[in-house]
């Protein structure tokens, strides 16, 4: 079992994050984000590493990880596709976009394609209601979508 | 009367409008500099005159909130300013436009806000999904710091101010101010009991003011114009609901988007004049200000014969023609919320619409209070059965009961935020729900999208 460690660049980033707050605990969520960026998900090793780095109990860190939807509790695909399906998006065709993604990728919501490239998810409101329907791919928003545009986006991901 | 303005959206659509040179060309940071040379009392008084009601949902007067901070600050108890930019309310997407298109207004507002409440650090709490917003805010902070507007001596004045962006990790409840504070402190975002209020014990146990992002972005504009003049932009100045604000409209309209206008715009103006009218014909209903605001029907008429009612002036008029204000909407039995409306046209399956919203609330309940955790899931389960044509009349009545029992029995307002819209749907569309149950869903259109 390899021990988790951050790259020197990311370690420097953690130092900078710690300087923003009056105590170490406040850095918990930002530091978990940095770890997830490197590791792809929050394993128990990562939980222990964060706990040790911030002088917290592993139970506390685990509690934080399980509370928030953006922390991956298991490995995910190389890319993550989030389809917003809350009311404003649903009124403008989010369900069709979602079904299209499922059909196109050959997986259901929550699953990852066999080649490990794409994980498909649903999101609860991504604050893009005026430009619905929309999806988020990794860090980018794609808005005012049609199924043809979804095809083009997914093609780029899985090729 | 439709009165569109561009005080807050001046730099929207301007090339590089989010950078310091453009902001300074428009007189940026002059108000922060001026504020730091005012007395704290004069600044807070000016803000009280501006009558800026919180733009995050509850609509509390901002200047009054600033005045609640213990004064003078004790050295062992530093004050904090926390900006709520969590923006998870379905239908709401206004704060994101400010962060992406005018981040310097936020930073300048933070400097003024810090001085007004005696803080030296501001944390802007942004949801992690908004990567562009975070980048633009950090970019603005960096530019301001390099120019010497932030740091140990902003504008050469001996009043240190730092501004940081803090990100969440995906939880709607973190838009609630006390759970936001827990999240900022590195904990699960579970709401706290009030009291103590944040002004006494907030972030890190210290006196804290939590302001919505649009609220703080309006501060430099209000200060530049003068509090009273800013307030008088509004049709509801006499109800202490001042200035201009951002309005959003989404769902079944032809031109969804964010529009700026004076306070007092009506829903009819928002939907028809700005939003380009209802897509696909007639309107079934409109959720006025984010999904926790009870829905309004287009055939509702104001009933306010009492001259003391804030709605008396509009007695007998259609609800769509009532100016959108904190007090007027409260009197209508709904809420102004974030001022971002969701429009549903007459082909919308009302049961599916409620099902969609209740799925959201089930997913986002933090789980701390039993009535909310169990109630939101129970509401969703019954609606799910209903959409499958399996629910009975008894279960339809049970929806009322469950929602009634959530009300007032939870630590935070999330419970009401679930129950009130649920009751709104059930009371105003009772006939449609009954018909849906009787026909096992055949009376519904089975569709949300057009």
mmCIF file of N, CA, C and O in Angstrom, chain A residues 16 19-23 25-30 33 56 60 62-64 66-71 85-88 90-95 124-131 136 138-141 143-144, chain B residues 80 88-93 96 123 127-131 138 164 166-171 173-174 183-189 204 250-253 256 279 287 342-343 356-357 359-360 363-364 448-449:
data_model
loop_
_atom_site.group_PDB
_atom_site.id
_atom_site.type_symbol
_atom_site.label_atom_id
_atom_site.label_comp_id
_atom_site.label_asym_id
_atom_site.label_seq_id
_atom_site.Cartn_x
_atom_site.Cartn_y
_atom_site.Cartn_z
ATOM 1 N N UNK A 16 -0.383 27.863 1.246
ATOM 2 C CA UNK A 16 -1.024 29.148 0.944
ATOM 3 C C UNK A 16 -2.473 29.159 1.457
ATOM 4 O O UNK A 16 -2.938 30.154 2.035
ATOM 5 N N UNK A 19 -2.703 29.805 5.127
ATOM 6 C CA UNK A 19 -2.429 31.178 5.552
ATOM 7 C C UNK A 19 -3.682 32.065 5.512
ATOM 8 O O UNK A 19 -3.682 33.167 6.038
ATOM 9 N N UNK A 20 -4.769 31.566 4.872
ATOM 10 C CA UNK A 20 -5.972 32.403 4.758
ATOM 11 C C UNK A 20 -6.850 32.381 6.008
ATOM 12 O O UNK A 20 -7.716 33.226 6.159
ATOM 13 N N UNK A 21 -6.664 31.382 6.856
ATOM 14 C CA UNK A 21 -7.635 31.168 7.937
ATOM 15 C C UNK A 21 -7.001 31.271 9.320
ATOM 16 O O UNK A 21 -5.818 30.997 9.483
ATOM 17 N N UNK A 22 -7.824 31.617 10.302
ATOM 18 C CA UNK A 22 -7.297 31.706 11.673
ATOM 19 C C UNK A 22 -7.015 30.343 12.299
ATOM 20 O O UNK A 22 -6.342 30.261 13.325
ATOM 21 N N UNK A 23 -7.565 29.252 11.743
ATOM 22 C CA UNK A 23 -7.206 27.930 12.264
ATOM 23 C C UNK A 23 -7.090 26.909 11.132
ATOM 24 O O UNK A 23 -7.470 27.189 9.994
ATOM 25 N N UNK A 25 -8.483 23.878 10.807
ATOM 26 C CA UNK A 25 -9.681 23.134 10.443
ATOM 27 C C UNK A 25 -10.398 23.763 9.246
ATOM 28 O O UNK A 25 -10.940 23.065 8.388
ATOM 29 N N UNK A 26 -10.376 25.121 9.182
ATOM 30 C CA UNK A 26 -11.092 25.824 8.123
ATOM 31 C C UNK A 26 -10.566 25.444 6.742
ATOM 32 O O UNK A 26 -11.258 25.605 5.739
ATOM 33 N N UNK A 27 -9.349 24.941 6.683
ATOM 34 C CA UNK A 27 -8.770 24.581 5.391
ATOM 35 C C UNK A 27 -9.256 23.208 4.917
ATOM 36 O O UNK A 27 -8.894 22.767 3.824
ATOM 37 N N UNK A 28 -10.074 22.551 5.717
ATOM 38 C CA UNK A 28 -10.461 21.164 5.433
ATOM 39 C C UNK A 28 -11.024 20.977 4.020
ATOM 40 O O UNK A 28 -10.530 20.141 3.250
ATOM 41 N N UNK A 29 -12.063 21.760 3.663
ATOM 42 C CA UNK A 29 -12.685 21.563 2.344
ATOM 43 C C UNK A 29 -11.737 21.961 1.210
ATOM 44 O O UNK A 29 -11.549 21.176 0.272
ATOM 45 N N UNK A 30 -11.116 23.154 1.270
ATOM 46 C CA UNK A 30 -10.178 23.488 0.180
ATOM 47 C C UNK A 30 -9.054 22.453 0.023
ATOM 48 O O UNK A 30 -8.668 22.133 -1.098
ATOM 49 N N UNK A 33 -10.238 19.443 -1.738
ATOM 50 C CA UNK A 33 -10.325 19.704 -3.184
ATOM 51 C C UNK A 33 -8.966 19.503 -3.854
ATOM 52 O O UNK A 33 -8.871 18.908 -4.930
ATOM 53 N N UNK A 56 -6.769 17.074 12.642
ATOM 54 C CA UNK A 56 -8.174 16.732 12.873
ATOM 55 C C UNK A 56 -8.272 15.217 13.035
ATOM 56 O O UNK A 56 -7.348 14.492 12.683
ATOM 57 N N UNK A 60 -13.687 13.120 11.700
ATOM 58 C CA UNK A 60 -14.189 14.437 11.301
ATOM 59 C C UNK A 60 -14.073 14.618 9.792
ATOM 60 O O UNK A 60 -15.018 15.028 9.115
ATOM 61 N N UNK A 62 -13.757 12.364 7.469
ATOM 62 C CA UNK A 62 -14.658 11.439 6.767
ATOM 63 C C UNK A 62 -16.087 11.984 6.770
ATOM 64 O O UNK A 62 -16.805 11.897 5.773
ATOM 65 N N UNK A 63 -16.484 12.550 7.897
ATOM 66 C CA UNK A 63 -17.820 13.141 8.004
ATOM 67 C C UNK A 63 -18.015 14.272 7.004
ATOM 68 O O UNK A 63 -19.073 14.414 6.395
ATOM 69 N N UNK A 64 -16.976 15.072 6.825
ATOM 70 C CA UNK A 64 -17.040 16.173 5.862
ATOM 71 C C UNK A 64 -17.139 15.611 4.443
ATOM 72 O O UNK A 64 -17.967 16.031 3.643
ATOM 73 N N UNK A 66 -18.273 12.781 3.355
ATOM 74 C CA UNK A 66 -19.540 12.132 3.021
ATOM 75 C C UNK A 66 -20.698 13.123 2.947
ATOM 76 O O UNK A 66 -21.729 12.827 2.363
ATOM 77 N N UNK A 67 -20.522 14.318 3.518
ATOM 78 C CA UNK A 67 -21.612 15.299 3.517
ATOM 79 C C UNK A 67 -21.788 15.961 2.153
ATOM 80 O O UNK A 67 -22.895 16.275 1.745
ATOM 81 N N UNK A 68 -20.685 16.193 1.466
ATOM 82 C CA UNK A 68 -20.723 17.010 0.246
ATOM 83 C C UNK A 68 -20.706 16.147 -1.015
ATOM 84 O O UNK A 68 -19.919 15.217 -1.122
ATOM 85 N N UNK A 69 -21.574 16.517 -1.971
ATOM 86 C CA UNK A 69 -21.709 15.664 -3.163
ATOM 87 C C UNK A 69 -20.499 15.725 -4.096
ATOM 88 O O UNK A 69 -20.306 14.819 -4.891
ATOM 89 N N UNK A 70 -19.712 16.789 -4.022
ATOM 90 C CA UNK A 70 -18.629 16.909 -5.001
ATOM 91 C C UNK A 70 -17.384 16.102 -4.641
ATOM 92 O O UNK A 70 -16.460 16.012 -5.433
ATOM 93 N N UNK A 71 -17.350 15.558 -3.433
ATOM 94 C CA UNK A 71 -16.218 14.686 -3.114
ATOM 95 C C UNK A 71 -16.547 13.272 -3.574
ATOM 96 O O UNK A 71 -17.565 12.701 -3.183
ATOM 97 N N UNK A 85 -30.713 18.730 -13.842
ATOM 98 C CA UNK A 85 -32.080 18.296 -14.161
ATOM 99 C C UNK A 85 -33.108 18.903 -13.205
ATOM 100 O O UNK A 85 -34.215 18.411 -13.055
ATOM 101 N N UNK A 86 -32.731 19.986 -12.532
ATOM 102 C CA UNK A 86 -33.693 20.649 -11.652
ATOM 103 C C UNK A 86 -34.671 21.477 -12.504
ATOM 104 O O UNK A 86 -34.479 21.618 -13.699
ATOM 105 N N UNK A 87 -35.719 22.014 -11.869
ATOM 106 C CA UNK A 87 -36.906 22.470 -12.605
ATOM 107 C C UNK A 87 -36.635 23.360 -13.831
ATOM 108 O O UNK A 87 -37.152 23.085 -14.912
ATOM 109 N N UNK A 88 -35.836 24.416 -13.671
ATOM 110 C CA UNK A 88 -35.647 25.326 -14.813
ATOM 111 C C UNK A 88 -35.058 24.587 -16.013
ATOM 112 O O UNK A 88 -35.428 24.839 -17.155
ATOM 113 N N UNK A 90 -35.276 21.256 -16.444
ATOM 114 C CA UNK A 90 -36.249 20.237 -16.849
ATOM 115 C C UNK A 90 -37.311 20.836 -17.767
ATOM 116 O O UNK A 90 -37.761 20.193 -18.711
ATOM 117 N N UNK A 91 -37.715 22.089 -17.483
ATOM 118 C CA UNK A 91 -38.731 22.741 -18.304
ATOM 119 C C UNK A 91 -38.230 23.000 -19.722
ATOM 120 O O UNK A 91 -39.001 23.247 -20.632
ATOM 121 N N UNK A 92 -36.927 22.984 -19.888
ATOM 122 C CA UNK A 92 -36.363 23.250 -21.217
ATOM 123 C C UNK A 92 -35.638 22.031 -21.785
ATOM 124 O O UNK A 92 -34.747 22.170 -22.620
ATOM 125 N N UNK A 93 -36.012 20.849 -21.307
ATOM 126 C CA UNK A 93 -35.559 19.642 -21.998
ATOM 127 C C UNK A 93 -34.414 18.863 -21.383
ATOM 128 O O UNK A 93 -33.760 18.073 -22.065
ATOM 129 N N UNK A 94 -34.151 19.055 -20.083
ATOM 130 C CA UNK A 94 -33.030 18.355 -19.461
ATOM 131 C C UNK A 94 -33.198 16.837 -19.486
ATOM 132 O O UNK A 94 -32.216 16.103 -19.633
ATOM 133 N N UNK A 95 -34.442 16.370 -19.351
ATOM 134 C CA UNK A 95 -34.648 14.912 -19.319
ATOM 135 C C UNK A 95 -34.235 14.274 -20.637
ATOM 136 O O UNK A 95 -33.628 13.206 -20.664
ATOM 137 N N UNK A 124 -28.064 18.877 -9.118
ATOM 138 C CA UNK A 124 -29.227 19.623 -8.642
ATOM 139 C C UNK A 124 -28.931 21.103 -8.750
ATOM 140 O O UNK A 124 -28.319 21.700 -7.885
ATOM 141 N N UNK A 125 -29.339 21.716 -9.823
ATOM 142 C CA UNK A 125 -29.215 23.146 -10.082
ATOM 143 C C UNK A 125 -27.769 23.640 -10.091
ATOM 144 O O UNK A 125 -27.105 23.711 -9.067
ATOM 145 N N UNK A 126 -27.295 24.000 -11.253
ATOM 146 C CA UNK A 126 -25.930 24.513 -11.398
ATOM 147 C C UNK A 126 -25.908 26.020 -11.672
ATOM 148 O O UNK A 126 -24.934 26.552 -12.192
ATOM 149 N N UNK A 127 -26.989 26.713 -11.299
ATOM 150 C CA UNK A 127 -27.061 28.177 -11.447
ATOM 151 C C UNK A 127 -26.861 28.604 -12.902
ATOM 152 O O UNK A 127 -26.137 29.540 -13.194
ATOM 153 N N UNK A 128 -27.506 27.879 -13.790
ATOM 154 C CA UNK A 128 -27.411 28.209 -15.205
ATOM 155 C C UNK A 128 -28.812 28.185 -15.808
ATOM 156 O O UNK A 128 -28.999 27.837 -16.970
ATOM 157 N N UNK A 129 -29.803 28.585 -14.996
ATOM 158 C CA UNK A 129 -31.214 28.405 -15.348
ATOM 159 C C UNK A 129 -31.620 29.166 -16.604
ATOM 160 O O UNK A 129 -32.495 28.731 -17.341
ATOM 161 N N UNK A 130 -31.000 30.307 -16.864
ATOM 162 C CA UNK A 130 -31.377 31.131 -18.007
ATOM 163 C C UNK A 130 -30.844 30.595 -19.319
ATOM 164 O O UNK A 130 -31.217 31.062 -20.385
ATOM 165 N N UNK A 131 -29.935 29.634 -19.249
ATOM 166 C CA UNK A 131 -29.308 29.099 -20.452
ATOM 167 C C UNK A 131 -29.514 27.585 -20.504
ATOM 168 O O UNK A 131 -28.663 26.843 -20.978
ATOM 169 N N UNK A 136 -22.410 20.165 -17.304
ATOM 170 C CA UNK A 136 -21.066 20.558 -16.919
ATOM 171 C C UNK A 136 -20.145 19.382 -17.235
ATOM 172 O O UNK A 136 -20.411 18.247 -16.836
ATOM 173 N N UNK A 138 -16.381 18.288 -16.565
ATOM 174 C CA UNK A 138 -15.234 18.665 -15.736
ATOM 175 C C UNK A 138 -15.439 20.102 -15.226
ATOM 176 O O UNK A 138 -16.346 20.333 -14.469
ATOM 177 N N UNK A 139 -14.624 21.064 -15.688
ATOM 178 C CA UNK A 139 -14.782 22.417 -15.149
ATOM 179 C C UNK A 139 -15.562 23.348 -16.069
ATOM 180 O O UNK A 139 -15.695 24.534 -15.786
ATOM 181 N N UNK A 140 -16.042 22.841 -17.192
ATOM 182 C CA UNK A 140 -16.674 23.730 -18.169
ATOM 183 C C UNK A 140 -18.179 23.555 -18.254
ATOM 184 O O UNK A 140 -18.695 22.450 -18.172
ATOM 185 N N UNK A 141 -18.853 24.687 -18.456
ATOM 186 C CA UNK A 141 -20.294 24.681 -18.669
ATOM 187 C C UNK A 141 -20.588 24.674 -20.170
ATOM 188 O O UNK A 141 -19.947 25.400 -20.930
ATOM 189 N N UNK A 143 -24.002 25.299 -22.462
ATOM 190 C CA UNK A 143 -25.357 25.784 -22.218
ATOM 191 C C UNK A 143 -26.197 25.850 -23.488
ATOM 192 O O UNK A 143 -25.663 25.721 -24.598
ATOM 193 N N UNK A 144 -27.511 26.057 -23.303
ATOM 194 C CA UNK A 144 -28.462 26.125 -24.432
ATOM 195 C C UNK A 144 -28.293 24.931 -25.371
ATOM 196 O O UNK A 144 -28.155 25.099 -26.591
ATOM 197 N N UNK B 80 -15.676 39.417 11.246
ATOM 198 C CA UNK B 80 -15.518 38.880 9.890
ATOM 199 C C UNK B 80 -16.702 39.271 9.025
ATOM 200 O O UNK B 80 -17.835 39.371 9.503
ATOM 201 N N UNK B 88 -27.566 28.168 -4.749
ATOM 202 C CA UNK B 88 -27.999 26.832 -5.138
ATOM 203 C C UNK B 88 -29.493 26.747 -5.363
ATOM 204 O O UNK B 88 -30.013 25.708 -5.749
ATOM 205 N N UNK B 89 -30.212 27.849 -5.116
ATOM 206 C CA UNK B 89 -31.664 27.836 -5.231
ATOM 207 C C UNK B 89 -32.091 27.602 -6.678
ATOM 208 O O UNK B 89 -31.712 28.378 -7.558
ATOM 209 N N UNK B 90 -32.857 26.553 -6.934
ATOM 210 C CA UNK B 90 -33.282 26.318 -8.309
ATOM 211 C C UNK B 90 -34.004 27.541 -8.880
ATOM 212 O O UNK B 90 -34.860 28.118 -8.232
ATOM 213 N N UNK B 91 -33.620 27.935 -10.077
ATOM 214 C CA UNK B 91 -34.219 29.096 -10.716
ATOM 215 C C UNK B 91 -33.372 30.343 -10.559
ATOM 216 O O UNK B 91 -33.622 31.349 -11.201
ATOM 217 N N UNK B 92 -32.373 30.299 -9.690
ATOM 218 C CA UNK B 92 -31.589 31.487 -9.366
ATOM 219 C C UNK B 92 -30.208 31.417 -9.996
ATOM 220 O O UNK B 92 -29.490 30.441 -9.800
ATOM 221 N N UNK B 93 -29.860 32.453 -10.730
ATOM 222 C CA UNK B 93 -28.561 32.426 -11.416
ATOM 223 C C UNK B 93 -27.999 33.825 -11.580
ATOM 224 O O UNK B 93 -27.218 34.100 -12.467
ATOM 225 N N UNK B 96 -24.016 34.531 -10.098
ATOM 226 C CA UNK B 96 -22.994 34.011 -10.997
ATOM 227 C C UNK B 96 -22.626 35.058 -12.050
ATOM 228 O O UNK B 96 -21.457 35.224 -12.388
ATOM 229 N N UNK B 123 -14.556 36.708 3.600
ATOM 230 C CA UNK B 123 -14.538 35.436 2.878
ATOM 231 C C UNK B 123 -15.737 35.400 1.938
ATOM 232 O O UNK B 123 -16.865 35.614 2.378
ATOM 233 N N UNK B 127 -19.857 28.347 -4.451
ATOM 234 C CA UNK B 127 -19.955 26.899 -4.664
ATOM 235 C C UNK B 127 -18.877 26.456 -5.638
ATOM 236 O O UNK B 127 -18.523 27.167 -6.573
ATOM 237 N N UNK B 128 -18.360 25.276 -5.411
ATOM 238 C CA UNK B 128 -17.184 24.817 -6.143
ATOM 239 C C UNK B 128 -17.437 24.614 -7.633
ATOM 240 O O UNK B 128 -16.524 24.687 -8.444
ATOM 241 N N UNK B 129 -18.704 24.371 -7.993
ATOM 242 C CA UNK B 129 -19.010 24.117 -9.409
ATOM 243 C C UNK B 129 -18.690 25.326 -10.288
ATOM 244 O O UNK B 129 -18.446 25.176 -11.475
ATOM 245 N N UNK B 130 -18.715 26.516 -9.708
ATOM 246 C CA UNK B 130 -18.587 27.736 -10.512
ATOM 247 C C UNK B 130 -17.113 28.102 -10.732
ATOM 248 O O UNK B 130 -16.589 29.046 -10.144
ATOM 249 N N UNK B 131 -16.460 27.336 -11.588
ATOM 250 C CA UNK B 131 -15.017 27.510 -11.771
ATOM 251 C C UNK B 131 -14.653 28.864 -12.373
ATOM 252 O O UNK B 131 -13.673 29.480 -11.967
ATOM 253 N N UNK B 138 -10.799 35.576 -7.929
ATOM 254 C CA UNK B 138 -9.382 35.546 -7.530
ATOM 255 C C UNK B 138 -8.578 36.513 -8.389
ATOM 256 O O UNK B 138 -7.665 37.201 -7.894
ATOM 257 N N UNK B 164 -10.802 36.835 0.610
ATOM 258 C CA UNK B 164 -10.485 35.493 0.149
ATOM 259 C C UNK B 164 -11.720 34.846 -0.478
ATOM 260 O O UNK B 164 -12.840 35.162 -0.107
ATOM 261 N N UNK B 166 -13.614 31.322 -0.647
ATOM 262 C CA UNK B 166 -13.683 30.003 -0.014
ATOM 263 C C UNK B 166 -14.701 29.173 -0.784
ATOM 264 O O UNK B 166 -15.792 29.658 -1.073
ATOM 265 N N UNK B 167 -14.346 27.943 -1.119
ATOM 266 C CA UNK B 167 -15.285 27.157 -1.925
ATOM 267 C C UNK B 167 -15.980 26.095 -1.101
ATOM 268 O O UNK B 167 -15.414 25.520 -0.181
ATOM 269 N N UNK B 168 -17.215 25.849 -1.474
ATOM 270 C CA UNK B 168 -17.971 24.751 -0.893
ATOM 271 C C UNK B 168 -17.635 23.470 -1.634
ATOM 272 O O UNK B 168 -16.635 23.381 -2.334
ATOM 273 N N UNK B 169 -18.514 22.481 -1.491
ATOM 274 C CA UNK B 169 -18.253 21.211 -2.157
ATOM 275 C C UNK B 169 -19.564 20.535 -2.547
ATOM 276 O O UNK B 169 -19.664 19.304 -2.531
ATOM 277 N N UNK B 170 -20.545 21.341 -2.890
ATOM 278 C CA UNK B 170 -21.781 20.759 -3.381
ATOM 279 C C UNK B 170 -22.770 20.442 -2.286
ATOM 280 O O UNK B 170 -22.903 19.299 -1.880
ATOM 281 N N UNK B 171 -23.473 21.451 -1.792
ATOM 282 C CA UNK B 171 -24.534 21.255 -0.814
ATOM 283 C C UNK B 171 -25.373 22.529 -0.792
ATOM 284 O O UNK B 171 -24.892 23.580 -0.399
ATOM 285 N N UNK B 173 -27.708 23.374 1.116
ATOM 286 C CA UNK B 173 -27.962 23.877 2.460
ATOM 287 C C UNK B 173 -26.916 24.917 2.870
ATOM 288 O O UNK B 173 -27.170 25.763 3.719
ATOM 289 N N UNK B 174 -25.736 24.888 2.255
ATOM 290 C CA UNK B 174 -24.694 25.848 2.625
ATOM 291 C C UNK B 174 -25.036 27.269 2.195
ATOM 292 O O UNK B 174 -24.305 28.209 2.513
ATOM 293 N N UNK B 183 -19.569 25.308 7.226
ATOM 294 C CA UNK B 183 -18.803 24.841 6.079
ATOM 295 C C UNK B 183 -17.498 25.626 5.948
ATOM 296 O O UNK B 183 -16.443 25.061 5.678
ATOM 297 N N UNK B 184 -17.577 26.939 6.189
ATOM 298 C CA UNK B 184 -16.376 27.782 6.156
ATOM 299 C C UNK B 184 -15.365 27.331 7.215
ATOM 300 O O UNK B 184 -14.162 27.407 7.027
ATOM 301 N N UNK B 185 -15.883 26.845 8.335
ATOM 302 C CA UNK B 185 -14.996 26.406 9.419
ATOM 303 C C UNK B 185 -14.459 24.999 9.204
ATOM 304 O O UNK B 185 -13.788 24.446 10.063
ATOM 305 N N UNK B 186 -14.805 24.379 8.079
ATOM 306 C CA UNK B 186 -14.257 23.054 7.785
ATOM 307 C C UNK B 186 -15.074 21.916 8.351
ATOM 308 O O UNK B 186 -14.565 20.830 8.598
ATOM 309 N N UNK B 187 -16.371 22.186 8.558
ATOM 310 C CA UNK B 187 -17.245 21.149 9.115
ATOM 311 C C UNK B 187 -18.297 20.737 8.093
ATOM 312 O O UNK B 187 -18.393 21.319 7.010
ATOM 313 N N UNK B 188 -19.117 19.761 8.467
ATOM 314 C CA UNK B 188 -20.293 19.453 7.668
ATOM 315 C C UNK B 188 -21.193 20.692 7.672
ATOM 316 O O UNK B 188 -21.301 21.361 8.701
ATOM 317 N N UNK B 189 -21.850 20.960 6.560
ATOM 318 C CA UNK B 189 -22.661 22.175 6.485
ATOM 319 C C UNK B 189 -24.020 22.002 7.125
ATOM 320 O O UNK B 189 -25.040 22.125 6.468
ATOM 321 N N UNK B 204 -15.826 31.282 13.113
ATOM 322 C CA UNK B 204 -14.784 31.019 14.106
ATOM 323 C C UNK B 204 -15.185 31.532 15.493
ATOM 324 O O UNK B 204 -14.343 31.909 16.306
ATOM 325 N N UNK B 250 -36.648 32.347 -15.964
ATOM 326 C CA UNK B 250 -36.262 31.129 -16.671
ATOM 327 C C UNK B 250 -37.489 30.244 -16.838
ATOM 328 O O UNK B 250 -38.582 30.596 -16.411
ATOM 329 N N UNK B 251 -37.291 29.092 -17.448
ATOM 330 C CA UNK B 251 -38.410 28.189 -17.708
ATOM 331 C C UNK B 251 -39.042 28.509 -19.049
ATOM 332 O O UNK B 251 -38.342 28.811 -20.014
ATOM 333 N N UNK B 252 -40.395 28.486 -19.080
ATOM 334 C CA UNK B 252 -41.094 28.664 -20.349
ATOM 335 C C UNK B 252 -41.286 30.132 -20.740
ATOM 336 O O UNK B 252 -42.394 30.645 -20.767
ATOM 337 N N UNK B 253 -40.194 30.824 -20.993
ATOM 338 C CA UNK B 253 -40.290 32.177 -21.539
ATOM 339 C C UNK B 253 -39.426 32.232 -22.796
ATOM 340 O O UNK B 253 -38.534 31.420 -22.987
ATOM 341 N N UNK B 256 -35.231 33.958 -21.711
ATOM 342 C CA UNK B 256 -34.777 33.803 -20.321
ATOM 343 C C UNK B 256 -33.484 34.592 -20.103
ATOM 344 O O UNK B 256 -32.731 34.799 -21.047
ATOM 345 N N UNK B 279 -43.491 31.083 -23.410
ATOM 346 C CA UNK B 279 -43.220 30.218 -24.561
ATOM 347 C C UNK B 279 -44.332 29.180 -24.677
ATOM 348 O O UNK B 279 -44.661 28.526 -23.698
ATOM 349 N N UNK B 287 -43.301 30.610 -10.342
ATOM 350 C CA UNK B 287 -42.643 30.571 -9.036
ATOM 351 C C UNK B 287 -41.812 31.849 -8.981
ATOM 352 O O UNK B 287 -40.898 32.026 -9.779
ATOM 353 N N UNK B 342 -39.496 31.398 -12.145
ATOM 354 C CA UNK B 342 -39.565 30.235 -13.037
ATOM 355 C C UNK B 342 -40.993 30.184 -13.588
ATOM 356 O O UNK B 342 -41.956 30.119 -12.821
ATOM 357 N N UNK B 343 -41.120 30.212 -14.910
ATOM 358 C CA UNK B 343 -42.445 30.249 -15.538
ATOM 359 C C UNK B 343 -42.815 28.866 -16.070
ATOM 360 O O UNK B 343 -41.994 28.183 -16.694
ATOM 361 N N UNK B 356 -40.389 17.090 -9.394
ATOM 362 C CA UNK B 356 -39.028 17.527 -9.678
ATOM 363 C C UNK B 356 -38.467 18.340 -8.508
ATOM 364 O O UNK B 356 -37.349 18.110 -8.046
ATOM 365 N N UNK B 357 -39.269 19.284 -7.999
ATOM 366 C CA UNK B 357 -38.784 20.131 -6.908
ATOM 367 C C UNK B 357 -38.606 19.346 -5.612
ATOM 368 O O UNK B 357 -37.653 19.547 -4.879
ATOM 369 N N UNK B 359 -37.916 16.232 -5.318
ATOM 370 C CA UNK B 359 -36.711 15.399 -5.444
ATOM 371 C C UNK B 359 -35.489 16.208 -5.049
ATOM 372 O O UNK B 359 -34.597 15.726 -4.356
ATOM 373 N N UNK B 360 -35.496 17.476 -5.474
ATOM 374 C CA UNK B 360 -34.400 18.375 -5.105
ATOM 375 C C UNK B 360 -34.313 18.509 -3.581
ATOM 376 O O UNK B 360 -33.238 18.361 -2.991
ATOM 377 N N UNK B 363 -33.056 15.462 -1.821
ATOM 378 C CA UNK B 363 -31.622 15.285 -2.028
ATOM 379 C C UNK B 363 -30.815 16.228 -1.156
ATOM 380 O O UNK B 363 -29.735 15.882 -0.671
ATOM 381 N N UNK B 364 -31.320 17.444 -0.940
ATOM 382 C CA UNK B 364 -30.510 18.479 -0.304
ATOM 383 C C UNK B 364 -30.746 18.655 1.191
ATOM 384 O O UNK B 364 -30.028 19.420 1.830
ATOM 385 N N UNK B 448 -42.745 18.015 -18.976
ATOM 386 C CA UNK B 448 -42.299 19.270 -18.386
ATOM 387 C C UNK B 448 -41.822 20.204 -19.490
ATOM 388 O O UNK B 448 -42.134 21.379 -19.523
ATOM 389 N N UNK B 449 -41.046 19.639 -20.405
ATOM 390 C CA UNK B 449 -40.519 20.458 -21.496
ATOM 391 C C UNK B 449 -41.588 20.637 -22.568
ATOM 392 O O UNK B 449 -42.509 19.831 -22.671
#
